[in-house]
Amino acid sequence: MKNNKISAVLFDVDGTIAETEHNGHRLAFNAAFKDFSLSWDWNTKLYSELLDITGGKERIRYYIEKYAPDKLKTSELDAWITHVHITKTKYFLSLLNRGLIPPRPGIIRLIKELRSAKIDIAIASTTTLKNVTTLLQSTLGKNCLSWFNVIAAGDVVPQKKPAPDIYIWALKHLGLQAQQCIAIEDSECGLRAALAAGLTTIVTVNNYTEKQDFTGASLVLSDLGEPSEPFTIISGTSHNNKLVNIEMLNKIAFHNDKLT
Ligand code: XBP
Ligand code: MG
């Protein structure tokens, strides 16, 4: 980190850039299940458990193994899951394209600030690449993809979060060391992945993740905050800042605080 200044920020997508899970992915899974004449209904309580399995295809397989073992007899089960997942992605993209999934507070502000300051911006997500690009474009405008130095998503690595692979892949393509960067995550799985890649990590919680264990994070916040609506600190110190901006990110990275 040159002169105590960060070189890049790596953003998780689902739950961090937008609240995509409850009224996005979950609804899309349920809509796809209907198309396949399945009576499966992923309600809030069940989905909260299923979120421990990152990746939609992996999540469907886990559900089958635990709650619908008869389906294990399906011939070419992996291909069948992929087929269901393609339908699920179609529904999810349609929700995004209808503007039904807005960005979380502070996201647009911080990304624009990083861009103006020429700090690298990267994405490290478990979700399908097309979901990421569509969400970014519906949030930041059609031409925004060039703002991102690296978009790491989905199946580019075999092991999804909490494995560090997607962060390691993103750092390699940024050409940066973890110590020069900060990750922003929303979940314990995501935090574990970022920490295992050596990244200082800030967590912005949501309804699904607020009770999770964020040991090792540098700071846990309600959200990134806006000038008119500062964040709430859940744990850690914000060094007297009321919203996450570059000045604060540099302090967090330099102080190297870690929650125990
Ligand atoms: C996000 C996920 C994703 C989505 C589904 O985790 O777990 O799997 O729920 O996306 P993270 P796909 O925010 O930690 O990246 O169905 O496209 O796999
Ligand atoms: Mg997430």
mmCIF file of C-alpha atoms and ligand atoms in Angstrom:
data_model
loop_
_atom_site.group_PDB
_atom_site.id
_atom_site.type_symbol
_atom_site.label_atom_id
_atom_site.label_comp_id
_atom_site.label_asym_id
_atom_site.label_seq_id
_atom_site.Cartn_x
_atom_site.Cartn_y
_atom_site.Cartn_z
ATOM 1 C CA MET A 1 0.000 0.000 0.000
ATOM 2 C CA LYS A 2 1.767 3.150 -1.237
ATOM 3 C CA ASN A 3 1.644 6.090 1.241
ATOM 4 C CA ASN A 4 -1.101 4.322 3.149
ATOM 5 C CA LYS A 5 -3.451 4.584 0.198
ATOM 6 C CA ILE A 6 -5.440 1.675 -1.137
ATOM 7 C CA SER A 7 -5.071 0.665 -4.795
ATOM 8 C CA ALA A 8 -8.359 -1.190 -5.283
ATOM 9 C CA VAL A 9 -11.735 -2.020 -3.766
ATOM 10 C CA LEU A 10 -13.263 -5.428 -4.442
ATOM 11 C CA PHE A 11 -17.045 -5.576 -4.161
ATOM 12 C CA ASP A 12 -19.165 -8.627 -3.532
ATOM 13 C CA VAL A 13 -22.466 -8.391 -5.451
ATOM 14 C CA ASP A 14 -25.367 -10.307 -3.895
ATOM 15 C CA GLY A 15 -26.420 -8.613 -0.672
ATOM 16 C CA THR A 16 -23.638 -6.003 -0.974
ATOM 17 C CA ILE A 17 -24.309 -4.006 -4.134
ATOM 18 C CA ALA A 18 -28.044 -4.729 -3.924
ATOM 19 C CA GLU A 19 -30.464 -6.789 -1.853
ATOM 20 C CA THR A 20 -30.716 -9.396 -4.573
ATOM 21 C CA GLU A 21 -31.568 -12.447 -2.535
ATOM 22 C CA HIS A 22 -35.044 -12.145 -0.973
ATOM 23 C CA ASN A 23 -36.984 -10.526 -3.802
ATOM 24 C CA GLY A 24 -34.555 -11.548 -6.529
ATOM 25 C CA HIS A 25 -32.770 -14.900 -6.553
ATOM 26 C CA ARG A 26 -35.284 -16.541 -4.182
ATOM 27 C CA LEU A 27 -38.276 -15.573 -6.331
ATOM 28 C CA ALA A 28 -36.427 -16.599 -9.497
ATOM 29 C CA PHE A 29 -35.676 -20.065 -8.066
ATOM 30 C CA ASN A 30 -39.341 -20.506 -7.108
ATOM 31 C CA ALA A 31 -40.536 -19.365 -10.548
ATOM 32 C CA ALA A 32 -38.164 -21.838 -12.239
ATOM 33 C CA PHE A 33 -39.376 -24.657 -9.976
ATOM 34 C CA LYS A 34 -42.954 -23.964 -11.146
ATOM 35 C CA ASP A 35 -41.850 -24.206 -14.789
ATOM 36 C CA PHE A 36 -40.421 -27.639 -14.015
ATOM 37 C CA SER A 37 -43.685 -28.681 -12.262
ATOM 38 C CA LEU A 38 -41.917 -28.931 -8.907
ATOM 39 C CA SER A 39 -43.869 -28.121 -5.746
ATOM 40 C CA TRP A 40 -40.722 -26.776 -4.039
ATOM 41 C CA ASP A 41 -41.220 -23.439 -2.299
ATOM 42 C CA TRP A 42 -38.149 -21.703 -0.904
ATOM 43 C CA ASN A 43 -39.670 -19.531 1.835
ATOM 44 C CA THR A 44 -37.716 -16.998 3.905
ATOM 45 C CA LYS A 45 -36.746 -19.412 6.693
ATOM 46 C CA LEU A 46 -35.622 -22.163 4.334
ATOM 47 C CA TYR A 47 -33.802 -19.718 2.046
ATOM 48 C CA SER A 48 -31.909 -18.351 5.027
ATOM 49 C CA GLU A 49 -30.509 -21.865 5.575
ATOM 50 C CA LEU A 50 -29.881 -22.431 1.855
ATOM 51 C CA LEU A 51 -27.821 -19.233 1.587
ATOM 52 C CA ASP A 52 -25.029 -21.037 3.435
ATOM 53 C CA ILE A 53 -24.500 -22.850 0.148
ATOM 54 C CA THR A 54 -23.199 -20.286 -2.319
ATOM 55 C CA GLY A 55 -23.931 -20.663 -6.022
ATOM 56 C CA GLY A 56 -27.362 -21.412 -7.436
ATOM 57 C CA LYS A 57 -26.565 -24.821 -8.940
ATOM 58 C CA GLU A 58 -24.795 -25.898 -5.748
ATOM 59 C CA ARG A 59 -27.784 -24.629 -3.719
ATOM 60 C CA ILE A 60 -30.274 -26.666 -5.765
ATOM 61 C CA ARG A 61 -28.154 -29.816 -5.339
ATOM 62 C CA TYR A 62 -27.904 -29.294 -1.578
ATOM 63 C CA TYR A 63 -31.696 -28.856 -1.406
ATOM 64 C CA ILE A 64 -32.269 -32.084 -3.340
ATOM 65 C CA GLU A 65 -29.871 -34.031 -1.114
ATOM 66 C CA LYS A 66 -31.510 -32.770 2.073
ATOM 67 C CA TYR A 67 -35.179 -32.194 1.223
ATOM 68 C CA ALA A 68 -36.001 -33.992 -2.044
ATOM 69 C CA PRO A 69 -33.743 -37.089 -2.158
ATOM 70 C CA ASP A 70 -36.062 -38.865 -4.646
ATOM 71 C CA LYS A 71 -34.738 -36.473 -7.291
ATOM 72 C CA LEU A 72 -31.275 -37.984 -6.842
ATOM 73 C CA LYS A 73 -32.548 -40.789 -9.114
ATOM 74 C CA THR A 74 -32.937 -38.329 -12.012
ATOM 75 C CA SER A 75 -30.720 -39.426 -14.864
ATOM 76 C CA GLU A 76 -28.068 -36.827 -15.736
ATOM 77 C CA LEU A 77 -28.848 -34.912 -12.538
ATOM 78 C CA ASP A 78 -26.117 -32.296 -13.090
ATOM 79 C CA ALA A 79 -27.465 -31.477 -16.555
ATOM 80 C CA TRP A 80 -31.012 -31.279 -15.168
ATOM 81 C CA ILE A 81 -29.857 -28.895 -12.393
ATOM 82 C CA THR A 82 -28.073 -26.760 -14.989
ATOM 83 C CA HIS A 83 -31.294 -26.614 -16.995
ATOM 84 C CA VAL A 84 -33.358 -25.499 -13.985
ATOM 85 C CA HIS A 85 -30.665 -22.957 -13.170
ATOM 86 C CA ILE A 86 -30.717 -21.480 -16.694
ATOM 87 C CA THR A 87 -34.472 -20.933 -16.271
ATOM 88 C CA LYS A 88 -33.855 -19.398 -12.845
ATOM 89 C CA THR A 89 -31.294 -17.005 -14.338
ATOM 90 C CA LYS A 90 -33.822 -15.955 -17.008
ATOM 91 C CA TYR A 91 -36.321 -15.008 -14.280
ATOM 92 C CA PHE A 92 -33.667 -13.213 -12.236
ATOM 93 C CA LEU A 93 -32.528 -11.146 -15.237
ATOM 94 C CA SER A 94 -36.130 -10.213 -15.938
ATOM 95 C CA LEU A 95 -36.489 -8.884 -12.347
ATOM 96 C CA LEU A 96 -33.295 -6.851 -12.807
ATOM 97 C CA ASN A 97 -34.361 -5.500 -16.196
ATOM 98 C CA ARG A 98 -37.653 -4.345 -14.708
ATOM 99 C CA GLY A 99 -35.665 -2.221 -12.208
ATOM 100 C CA LEU A 100 -37.058 -4.128 -9.229
ATOM 101 C CA ILE A 101 -33.723 -4.527 -7.420
ATOM 102 C CA PRO A 102 -32.219 -1.136 -6.475
ATOM 103 C CA PRO A 103 -28.630 -0.585 -5.265
ATOM 104 C CA ARG A 104 -27.953 -0.386 -1.535
ATOM 105 C CA PRO A 105 -27.239 3.017 0.110
ATOM 106 C CA GLY A 106 -23.831 4.459 -0.726
ATOM 107 C CA ILE A 107 -22.973 2.027 -3.528
ATOM 108 C CA ILE A 108 -23.333 4.413 -6.475
ATOM 109 C CA ARG A 109 -21.689 7.224 -4.493
ATOM 110 C CA LEU A 110 -18.644 5.144 -3.504
ATOM 111 C CA ILE A 111 -18.130 3.570 -6.943
ATOM 112 C CA LYS A 112 -18.222 7.023 -8.580
ATOM 113 C CA GLU A 113 -15.812 8.374 -5.966
ATOM 114 C CA LEU A 114 -13.348 5.517 -6.566
ATOM 115 C CA ARG A 115 -13.588 6.039 -10.314
ATOM 116 C CA SER A 116 -12.854 9.766 -10.013
ATOM 117 C CA ALA A 117 -9.859 9.011 -7.787
ATOM 118 C CA LYS A 118 -8.594 6.375 -10.270
ATOM 119 C CA ILE A 119 -8.677 3.649 -7.632
ATOM 120 C CA ASP A 120 -9.233 0.238 -9.227
ATOM 121 C CA ILE A 121 -12.708 -1.252 -8.850
ATOM 122 C CA ALA A 122 -13.309 -5.000 -8.999
ATOM 123 C CA ILE A 123 -16.156 -7.442 -8.552
ATOM 124 C CA ALA A 124 -15.721 -10.803 -6.797
ATOM 125 C CA SER A 125 -19.002 -12.685 -6.874
ATOM 126 C CA THR A 126 -20.372 -16.186 -6.745
ATOM 127 C CA THR A 127 -23.289 -15.372 -8.980
ATOM 128 C CA THR A 128 -23.558 -15.904 -12.750
ATOM 129 C CA LEU A 129 -21.586 -13.320 -14.811
ATOM 130 C CA LYS A 130 -24.651 -12.139 -16.742
ATOM 131 C CA ASN A 131 -26.419 -11.390 -13.429
ATOM 132 C CA VAL A 132 -23.492 -9.183 -12.403
ATOM 133 C CA THR A 133 -23.232 -7.229 -15.656
ATOM 134 C CA THR A 134 -26.998 -6.724 -15.866
ATOM 135 C CA LEU A 135 -27.200 -5.536 -12.249
ATOM 136 C CA LEU A 136 -24.291 -3.124 -12.725
ATOM 137 C CA GLN A 137 -25.752 -1.711 -15.939
ATOM 138 C CA SER A 138 -29.236 -1.307 -14.459
ATOM 139 C CA THR A 139 -27.661 0.469 -11.450
ATOM 140 C CA LEU A 140 -24.846 2.557 -12.962
ATOM 141 C CA GLY A 141 -25.867 2.898 -16.609
ATOM 142 C CA LYS A 142 -25.322 0.948 -19.846
ATOM 143 C CA ASN A 143 -21.687 2.045 -20.297
ATOM 144 C CA CYS A 144 -20.481 1.338 -16.776
ATOM 145 C CA LEU A 145 -18.746 -2.007 -17.361
ATOM 146 C CA SER A 146 -15.524 -0.266 -18.430
ATOM 147 C CA TRP A 147 -15.355 1.327 -14.978
ATOM 148 C CA PHE A 148 -14.505 -2.098 -13.539
ATOM 149 C CA ASN A 149 -10.904 -3.238 -13.851
ATOM 150 C CA VAL A 150 -11.880 -6.850 -13.142
ATOM 151 C CA ILE A 151 -15.223 -8.643 -12.989
ATOM 152 C CA ALA A 152 -14.729 -12.058 -11.380
ATOM 153 C CA ALA A 153 -17.945 -14.072 -11.247
ATOM 154 C CA GLY A 154 -19.590 -17.472 -11.171
ATOM 155 C CA ASP A 155 -17.888 -20.549 -12.501
ATOM 156 C CA VAL A 156 -14.492 -18.992 -13.439
ATOM 157 C CA VAL A 157 -13.186 -20.769 -10.352
ATOM 158 C CA PRO A 158 -14.245 -24.291 -9.358
ATOM 159 C CA GLN A 159 -14.581 -23.562 -5.625
ATOM 160 C CA LYS A 160 -17.103 -20.891 -4.628
ATOM 161 C CA LYS A 161 -17.083 -18.786 -1.441
ATOM 162 C CA PRO A 162 -16.174 -19.383 1.414
ATOM 163 C CA ALA A 163 -13.171 -20.654 -0.571
ATOM 164 C CA PRO A 164 -10.873 -17.687 -1.350
ATOM 165 C CA ASP A 165 -10.533 -18.664 -5.046
ATOM 166 C CA ILE A 166 -12.692 -15.909 -6.583
ATOM 167 C CA TYR A 167 -10.789 -13.223 -4.629
ATOM 168 C CA ILE A 168 -7.425 -14.758 -5.523
ATOM 169 C CA TRP A 169 -8.529 -14.824 -9.200
ATOM 170 C CA ALA A 170 -9.617 -11.165 -9.008
ATOM 171 C CA LEU A 171 -6.353 -10.066 -7.318
ATOM 172 C CA LYS A 172 -4.299 -11.913 -9.923
ATOM 173 C CA HIS A 173 -6.170 -10.167 -12.743
ATOM 174 C CA LEU A 174 -5.837 -6.799 -10.991
ATOM 175 C CA GLY A 175 -2.111 -7.453 -10.670
ATOM 176 C CA LEU A 176 -2.257 -6.370 -7.021
ATOM 177 C CA GLN A 177 -1.402 -7.822 -3.615
ATOM 178 C CA ALA A 178 -4.204 -8.287 -1.079
ATOM 179 C CA GLN A 179 -2.504 -5.761 1.265
ATOM 180 C CA GLN A 180 -3.141 -2.998 -1.292
ATOM 181 C CA CYS A 181 -6.879 -3.628 -1.408
ATOM 182 C CA ILE A 182 -10.099 -3.680 0.594
ATOM 183 C CA ALA A 183 -13.062 -6.025 0.156
ATOM 184 C CA ILE A 184 -16.681 -5.136 0.868
ATOM 185 C CA GLU A 185 -18.923 -8.082 1.733
ATOM 186 C CA ASP A 186 -22.333 -8.759 3.300
ATOM 187 C CA SER A 187 -22.096 -12.331 4.603
ATOM 188 C CA GLU A 188 -20.008 -14.652 6.731
ATOM 189 C CA CYS A 189 -19.300 -16.897 3.715
ATOM 190 C CA GLY A 190 -18.092 -13.891 1.737
ATOM 191 C CA LEU A 191 -16.038 -12.588 4.671
ATOM 192 C CA ARG A 192 -14.317 -15.979 5.102
ATOM 193 C CA ALA A 193 -13.444 -15.987 1.392
ATOM 194 C CA ALA A 194 -12.023 -12.450 1.463
ATOM 195 C CA LEU A 195 -10.043 -13.004 4.688
ATOM 196 C CA ALA A 196 -8.607 -16.270 3.395
ATOM 197 C CA ALA A 197 -7.352 -14.323 0.368
ATOM 198 C CA GLY A 198 -5.626 -11.922 2.799
ATOM 199 C CA LEU A 199 -7.988 -8.971 2.284
ATOM 200 C CA THR A 200 -8.972 -6.355 4.842
ATOM 201 C CA THR A 201 -12.768 -6.571 4.803
ATOM 202 C CA ILE A 202 -15.695 -4.313 5.683
ATOM 203 C CA VAL A 203 -19.096 -5.976 6.087
ATOM 204 C CA THR A 204 -22.413 -4.244 5.361
ATOM 205 C CA VAL A 205 -25.117 -6.520 6.772
ATOM 206 C CA ASN A 206 -28.654 -7.252 5.606
ATOM 207 C CA ASN A 207 -31.650 -9.119 7.042
ATOM 208 C CA TYR A 208 -30.295 -12.534 6.074
ATOM 209 C CA THR A 209 -26.772 -11.956 7.426
ATOM 210 C CA GLU A 210 -27.066 -9.598 10.433
ATOM 211 C CA LYS A 211 -26.749 -12.393 13.040
ATOM 212 C CA GLN A 212 -23.758 -14.108 11.410
ATOM 213 C CA ASP A 213 -20.242 -14.275 12.852
ATOM 214 C CA PHE A 214 -18.036 -11.513 11.461
ATOM 215 C CA THR A 215 -14.889 -12.244 13.459
ATOM 216 C CA GLY A 216 -11.893 -11.007 11.489
ATOM 217 C CA ALA A 217 -13.758 -8.211 9.704
ATOM 218 C CA SER A 218 -12.313 -4.730 10.173
ATOM 219 C CA LEU A 219 -15.710 -3.111 10.576
ATOM 220 C CA VAL A 220 -19.370 -4.180 10.453
ATOM 221 C CA LEU A 221 -21.885 -1.558 9.305
ATOM 222 C CA SER A 222 -25.564 -1.254 8.431
ATOM 223 C CA ASP A 223 -24.596 -0.025 4.939
ATOM 224 C CA LEU A 224 -22.077 2.301 3.258
ATOM 225 C CA GLY A 225 -24.064 5.400 4.231
ATOM 226 C CA GLU A 226 -25.110 8.505 2.341
ATOM 227 C CA PRO A 227 -24.444 12.138 3.419
ATOM 228 C CA SER A 228 -28.140 12.502 4.291
ATOM 229 C CA GLU A 229 -28.304 9.113 6.016
ATOM 230 C CA PRO A 230 -25.096 7.991 7.769
ATOM 231 C CA PHE A 231 -24.431 4.316 8.433
ATOM 232 C CA THR A 232 -24.967 2.657 11.817
ATOM 233 C CA ILE A 233 -21.903 0.955 13.297
ATOM 234 C CA ILE A 234 -22.627 -2.630 14.333
ATOM 235 C CA SER A 235 -19.083 -3.408 15.492
ATOM 236 C CA GLY A 236 -15.637 -1.896 15.161
ATOM 237 C CA THR A 237 -14.522 1.695 14.749
ATOM 238 C CA SER A 238 -15.224 3.949 11.781
ATOM 239 C CA HIS A 239 -12.459 6.416 12.774
ATOM 240 C CA ASN A 240 -15.064 9.173 13.196
ATOM 241 C CA ASN A 241 -16.449 8.764 9.686
ATOM 242 C CA LYS A 242 -20.183 8.686 9.061
ATOM 243 C CA LEU A 243 -20.091 7.240 5.579
ATOM 244 C CA VAL A 244 -17.705 4.947 3.767
ATOM 245 C CA ASN A 245 -15.501 7.063 1.509
ATOM 246 C CA ILE A 246 -11.910 6.834 0.270
ATOM 247 C CA GLU A 247 -10.526 8.667 3.290
ATOM 248 C CA MET A 248 -12.160 6.152 5.594
ATOM 249 C CA LEU A 249 -11.084 3.140 3.502
ATOM 250 C CA ASN A 250 -7.470 4.314 3.722
ATOM 251 C CA LYS A 251 -7.735 4.631 7.505
ATOM 252 C CA ILE A 252 -9.286 1.170 7.849
ATOM 253 C CA ALA A 253 -6.601 -0.403 5.675
ATOM 254 C CA PHE A 254 -3.793 1.444 7.469
ATOM 255 C CA HIS A 255 -4.993 0.785 11.040
ATOM 256 C CA ASN A 256 -5.564 -2.900 10.275
ATOM 257 C CA ASP A 257 -8.298 -3.250 12.956
ATOM 258 C CA LYS A 258 -9.713 -6.761 13.260
ATOM 259 C CA LEU A 259 -12.828 -7.776 15.210
ATOM 260 C CA THR A 260 -12.266 -10.600 17.698
HETATM 261 C C1 XBP B 1 -24.210 -15.093 -3.721
HETATM 262 C C2 XBP B 1 -24.814 -16.355 -4.012
HETATM 263 C C3 XBP B 1 -25.366 -16.571 -5.321
HETATM 264 C C4 XBP B 1 -26.788 -16.261 -5.598
HETATM 265 C C5 XBP B 1 -27.249 -17.101 -6.762
HETATM 266 O O1 XBP B 1 -23.090 -15.227 -2.850
HETATM 267 O O2 XBP B 1 -24.778 -17.252 -3.215
HETATM 268 O O3 XBP B 1 -25.232 -17.931 -5.493
HETATM 269 O O4 XBP B 1 -27.608 -16.537 -4.477
HETATM 270 O O5 XBP B 1 -26.521 -16.865 -7.901
HETATM 271 P P1 XBP B 1 -22.051 -14.029 -2.733
HETATM 272 P P2 XBP B 1 -26.515 -17.938 -9.106
HETATM 273 O O6 XBP B 1 -22.834 -12.774 -2.484
HETATM 274 O O7 XBP B 1 -21.226 -14.371 -1.540
HETATM 275 O O8 XBP B 1 -21.238 -13.995 -3.996
HETATM 276 O O9 XBP B 1 -27.845 -18.641 -9.105
HETATM 277 O O10 XBP B 1 -26.293 -17.137 -10.364
HETATM 278 O O11 XBP B 1 -25.389 -18.929 -8.865
HETATM 279 MG MG MG B 2 -22.983 -11.561 -0.794
#
